[in-house]
Structure formats: C-alpha cells, structure tokens
CSV table of C-alpha atoms in Angstrom, one decimal:
chain,number,residue,atom,x,y,z
G,1,PHE,CA,111.6,77.7,103.2
G,2,SER,CA,114.3,78.6,105.8
G,3,SER,CA,116.9,81.3,105.1
G,4,SER,CA,115.7,81.3,101.5
G,5,ASN,CA,116.0,84.6,99.7
G,6,ASN,CA,115.1,86.1,96.3
G,7,ASN,CA,112.6,83.4,95.3
G,8,THR,CA,109.3,83.6,93.6
G,9,VAL,CA,106.5,81.2,94.6
G,10,SER,CA,103.6,81.5,92.2
G,11,GLY,CA,100.5,79.7,91.1
G,12,ASN,CA,100.6,76.9,93.6
G,13,THR,CA,97.9,75.2,95.6
G,14,ALA,CA,98.8,74.3,99.2
G,15,GLY,CA,95.9,72.7,101.0
G,16,SER,CA,95.2,70.2,103.8
G,17,ASN,CA,98.7,70.2,105.2
G,18,LEU,CA,99.4,69.1,108.8
G,19,ILE,CA,101.0,72.5,109.7
G,20,HIS,CA,101.1,75.6,107.4
G,21,GLY,CA,100.4,76.0,103.7
G,22,ILE,CA,103.5,78.1,103.0
G,23,TYR,CA,106.2,78.9,105.6
G,24,LEU,CA,109.0,81.4,105.4
G,25,ASN,CA,111.6,81.4,108.2
G,26,ALA,CA,114.4,84.0,108.3
G,27,SER,CA,113.8,84.6,104.6
G,28,SER,CA,113.8,87.9,102.7
G,29,ASN,CA,113.1,89.4,99.3
G,30,ASP,CA,110.8,86.6,98.3
G,31,THR,CA,107.6,87.0,96.3
G,32,LEU,CA,104.5,84.9,97.0
G,33,THR,CA,101.9,85.5,94.3
G,34,SER,CA,98.6,84.0,93.1
G,35,ASN,CA,98.8,81.0,95.3
G,36,THR,CA,95.8,79.2,96.8
G,37,ILE,CA,96.3,78.2,100.4
G,38,ASN,CA,93.2,76.6,102.0
G,39,SER,CA,92.2,74.2,104.8
G,40,ASN,CA,95.6,73.8,106.5
G,41,SER,CA,95.9,72.7,110.1
G,42,GLN,CA,97.6,75.9,111.2
G,43,ALA,CA,98.2,79.1,109.2
G,44,GLY,CA,97.8,79.5,105.5
G,45,ILE,CA,100.9,81.7,104.9
G,46,TYR,CA,103.3,82.0,107.9
G,47,LEU,CA,106.3,84.4,107.9
G,48,ASN,CA,108.6,83.9,110.9
G,49,GLY,CA,111.4,86.5,111.3
G,50,SER,CA,111.1,87.2,107.6
G,51,SER,CA,111.3,90.7,106.1
G,52,ASN,CA,111.2,92.6,102.8
G,53,ASN,CA,108.9,90.0,101.2
G,54,THR,CA,105.9,90.6,98.9
G,55,LEU,CA,102.7,88.7,99.3
G,56,THR,CA,100.2,89.5,96.6
G,57,SER,CA,97.0,88.1,95.0
G,58,ASN,CA,97.0,85.0,97.2
G,59,THR,CA,93.9,83.3,98.6
G,60,ALA,CA,94.3,82.0,102.2
G,61,SER,CA,90.9,80.7,103.4
G,62,SER,CA,89.4,78.1,105.7
G,63,ASN,CA,92.7,77.5,107.6
G,64,ALA,CA,92.6,76.3,111.2
G,65,LEU,CA,94.5,79.4,112.5
G,66,ASN,CA,95.2,82.6,110.6
G,67,GLY,CA,95.0,83.1,106.9
G,68,ILE,CA,98.2,85.2,106.7
G,69,TYR,CA,100.5,85.4,109.8
G,70,LEU,CA,103.5,87.7,110.2
G,71,PHE,CA,105.4,86.7,113.4
G,72,SER,CA,108.5,87.8,115.3
G,73,SER,CA,110.0,90.8,113.6
G,74,SER,CA,108.7,90.0,110.2
G,75,ASN,CA,109.1,93.7,109.1
G,76,ASN,CA,108.9,95.8,106.0
G,77,ASN,CA,106.7,93.3,104.1
G,78,THR,CA,104.1,94.2,101.5
G,79,VAL,CA,100.8,92.3,101.8
G,80,ALA,CA,98.6,93.4,99.0
G,81,SER,CA,95.5,92.3,97.1
G,82,ASN,CA,95.1,89.0,99.0
G,83,THR,CA,91.9,87.3,100.1
G,84,ALA,CA,91.8,85.9,103.7
G,85,ASN,CA,88.3,84.7,104.4
G,86,SER,CA,86.7,82.1,106.7
G,87,ASN,CA,89.8,81.3,108.8
G,88,ALA,CA,89.3,80.0,112.3
G,89,SER,CA,91.3,82.9,113.9
G,90,ALA,CA,92.2,86.1,112.0
G,91,GLY,CA,92.3,86.8,108.4
G,92,ILE,CA,95.6,88.7,108.6
G,93,TYR,CA,97.6,88.6,111.9
G,94,LEU,CA,100.7,90.7,112.7
G,95,ASN,CA,102.5,89.7,115.9
G,96,GLY,CA,105.6,91.6,116.9
G,97,SER,CA,106.0,92.8,113.4
G,98,SER,CA,106.5,96.4,112.2
G,99,ASN,CA,106.7,98.7,109.2
G,100,ASN,CA,104.5,96.5,107.0
G,101,THR,CA,102.1,97.7,104.4
G,102,LEU,CA,98.7,95.9,104.1
G,103,SER,CA,96.7,97.2,101.2
G,104,GLY,CA,93.9,96.2,99.0
G,105,ASN,CA,93.2,92.9,100.9
G,106,ARG,CA,89.8,91.4,101.6
G,107,ALA,CA,89.4,89.8,105.1
G,108,SER,CA,85.9,88.6,105.8
G,109,SER,CA,83.9,86.0,107.7
G,110,ASN,CA,86.9,85.0,109.9
G,111,SER,CA,86.0,83.5,113.3
G,112,TYR,CA,87.9,86.1,115.2
G,113,SER,CA,89.0,89.3,113.5
G,114,GLY,CA,89.8,90.5,110.0
G,115,ILE,CA,93.1,92.2,110.8
G,116,TYR,CA,94.8,91.6,114.2
G,117,LEU,CA,97.8,93.8,115.4
G,118,ASN,CA,99.6,92.4,118.4
G,119,GLY,CA,102.7,94.3,119.7
G,120,SER,CA,103.2,95.7,116.2
G,121,ALA,CA,104.1,99.3,115.4
G,122,ASP,CA,104.2,101.7,112.5
G,123,ASN,CA,102.2,99.5,110.1
G,124,MET,CA,100.2,101.0,107.3
G,125,VAL,CA,96.8,99.5,106.7
G,126,VAL,CA,95.1,101.1,103.7
G,127,GLN,CA,92.3,100.4,101.3
G,128,ASN,CA,91.4,97.0,102.6
G,129,ASP,CA,87.9,95.6,102.8
G,130,VAL,CA,87.3,94.2,106.3
G,131,ARG,CA,83.8,93.0,107.0
G,132,SER,CA,81.6,90.4,108.7
G,133,ASN,CA,84.3,89.0,110.9
G,134,THR,CA,82.8,87.5,114.1
G,135,GLU,CA,84.5,89.3,116.9
G,136,TYR,CA,86.1,92.5,115.6
G,137,GLN,CA,87.1,93.7,112.2
G,138,ILE,CA,90.3,95.3,113.4
G,139,TYR,CA,91.8,94.2,116.8
G,140,ILE,CA,94.8,96.0,118.4
G,141,ILE,CA,96.5,94.7,121.5
G,142,GLY,CA,99.9,94.5,123.3
G,143,ALA,CA,102.5,97.2,122.7
G,144,SER,CA,101.1,98.2,119.4
G,145,SER,CA,101.7,101.8,118.5
G,146,SER,CA,101.6,104.4,115.7
G,147,ASP,CA,99.8,102.1,113.3
G,148,THR,CA,97.9,104.0,110.6
G,149,VAL,CA,94.5,102.6,109.3
G,150,GLN,CA,93.0,104.7,106.5
G,151,LYS,CA,90.7,104.4,103.5
G,152,ASN,CA,89.4,101.0,104.5
G,153,ASN,CA,85.9,99.5,104.5
G,154,ILE,CA,85.3,98.5,108.1
G,155,VAL,CA,81.9,96.8,108.3
G,156,PRO,CA,80.8,95.0,111.5
G,157,SER,CA,79.2,91.5,111.3
G,158,GLY,CA,75.4,91.2,111.4
G,159,THR,CA,75.7,89.0,114.6
G,160,ASN,CA,77.9,91.5,116.4
G,161,PRO,CA,76.9,95.0,115.1
G,162,ASP,CA,79.3,96.8,117.4
G,163,SER,CA,82.4,94.9,116.2
G,164,GLY,CA,84.3,97.6,114.4
G,165,VAL,CA,87.6,98.2,116.2
G,166,TYR,CA,89.0,97.0,119.5
G,167,ASN,CA,91.9,99.0,120.9
G,168,GLY,CA,93.5,97.2,123.8
G,169,SER,CA,97.0,98.6,123.3
G,170,THR,CA,99.0,98.6,126.5
G,171,ILE,CA,100.5,102.0,125.4
G,172,VAL,CA,97.5,103.9,126.7
G,173,THR,CA,98.7,107.3,125.6
G,174,ASN,CA,99.2,106.3,122.0
G,175,LYS,CA,96.9,107.5,119.3
G,176,PHE,CA,95.9,105.5,116.3
G,177,THR,CA,95.0,107.2,113.0
G,178,PHE,CA,91.8,105.8,111.6
G,179,SER,CA,90.7,108.6,109.4
G,180,ARG,CA,88.9,108.4,106.0
G,181,ASN,CA,87.5,104.9,106.6
G,182,TRP,CA,84.0,103.8,105.7
G,183,TRP,CA,82.2,102.5,108.8
G,184,ASN,CA,79.0,101.3,107.1
G,185,SER,CA,77.3,104.4,108.5
G,186,THR,CA,77.5,108.2,108.4
G,187,ASP,CA,75.9,108.5,111.8
G,188,THR,CA,78.7,109.7,114.2
G,189,GLY,CA,77.0,108.2,117.2
G,190,ARG,CA,76.8,104.9,115.5
G,191,ILE,CA,80.5,105.1,114.5
G,192,LYS,CA,81.6,105.8,118.0
G,193,LYS,CA,79.7,102.8,119.2
G,194,VAL,CA,81.6,100.4,117.0
G,195,ILE,CA,85.0,101.5,118.4
G,196,PHE,CA,86.0,100.2,121.7
G,197,HIS,CA,88.9,101.7,123.7
G,198,ALA,CA,89.9,99.3,126.5
G,199,GLY,CA,91.9,102.0,128.3
G,200,GLY,CA,89.2,104.6,128.0
G,201,GLY,CA,89.6,107.9,126.4
G,202,ASP,CA,89.6,108.5,122.6
G,203,SER,CA,92.7,106.7,121.3
G,204,VAL,CA,91.3,105.9,117.9
G,205,ILE,CA,91.2,109.1,115.8
G,206,TRP,CA,88.4,108.3,113.4
G,207,GLN,CA,87.4,111.7,112.1
G,208,THR,CA,87.1,112.5,109.2
G,209,PHE,CA,85.3,109.5,107.7
G,210,ARG,CA,84.2,108.5,104.2
G,211,LEU,CA,80.6,108.9,103.2
G,212,GLY,CA,80.5,105.6,101.2
G,213,GLN,CA,82.5,102.6,100.1
C-alpha cells in the first residue's frame, strides 16, 4: 500500500513473499489486525514513512529480516498485542521513528534482538514480554533518546545470560527510563550485569524493578 489511508487489513495470511509480507509506504490511519505474516524474504510488516497507524494482534514470525519494522519517520503508531518470534533479525525494529507506543507484544527467540531502537526518540515500550532473543532483548543505538521502557518482562536467553539491554546511544548524556521491569531476577548485582552501557556510566535507570512477572 502506498499513500493509502484509513484502511483496515484484517485476518489475512501473507507468507513466503519475495519481499515483505505487508508494506505501508507514506500511509496513515490504517489498521492492521489479526494477520499472519510468516516466512517472507524480508520484513513481515514494514512501515516506511507511515504514521498514526494501528498494528494489533498480528503474528509476524520466521521472516528473513524483522518481524515488524518501522522506518524513516514512521511516527505516532500503536503496535499492540502482536507476536514477533523467530525472525532472522529483530522482532520489532524502530529506525528513525518516534513517539510510537509498543505495548503488550511478545518478542522472543529472534536471532538478534527482541526490540531494537535505532535513532528513535520518545517511544513508549510498556508491558511487553521480551525473552530468549539471541543477542540482546532490547537494543538501543544511534541518536536514540528519551525512550521509556517500563513494566516489561526482560528475560535473557539461556545461551547469552547477560543479554538484557544494550545501550549504544550516541547521545551519551541521555538517560533511559527502565523502571518497573522484571529482569528474571531480584538480585541487583545480577540485574546490573545484564545491562550494558557502551558509553560507560549509568544511562539506563532500572531502579525500581518488579519482583515477579
């Protein structure tokens, strides 16, 4: 869909395509709900310069890149209650996209990260279940700033037990709010170990934390 607005795409299966499963380009106020988007050669759901859309209750798994990909000023979207598992890159990837809300999603067993924020600011990441992704559960890089990540289950993979959060933001003075998450532990020393600050310091504010899932 290109420059397509105010549409609803519901209950479809989009699999084994040569590029993406579902693609929105410069489109707004669309609703994608209850679709199954698996085994595509690039992304499962790809939004390019598309804002004010709602993605809910979709399954985007086993795609050759990201499960759900928001790119190039795809802003003010709601991504809720989706499943993004076993993709070859990230489960949910925001690239140059801001003021989005990611809530109630499950991102697990992806080959890179569960949720990836690249040059993306002022996003709200709340009440997601992010676990068992190979590299990191949540990965922050580029000029990302002021993202809030709260009330999530952040559970490192068994093969990489320190793979909680990677903060490689180039804005080294920026603080990220990561309070009230469950880290698969109540041991503060253990929680510190699963959070990596590329610029040093303590840029991920993880206190207080939840005592269970």
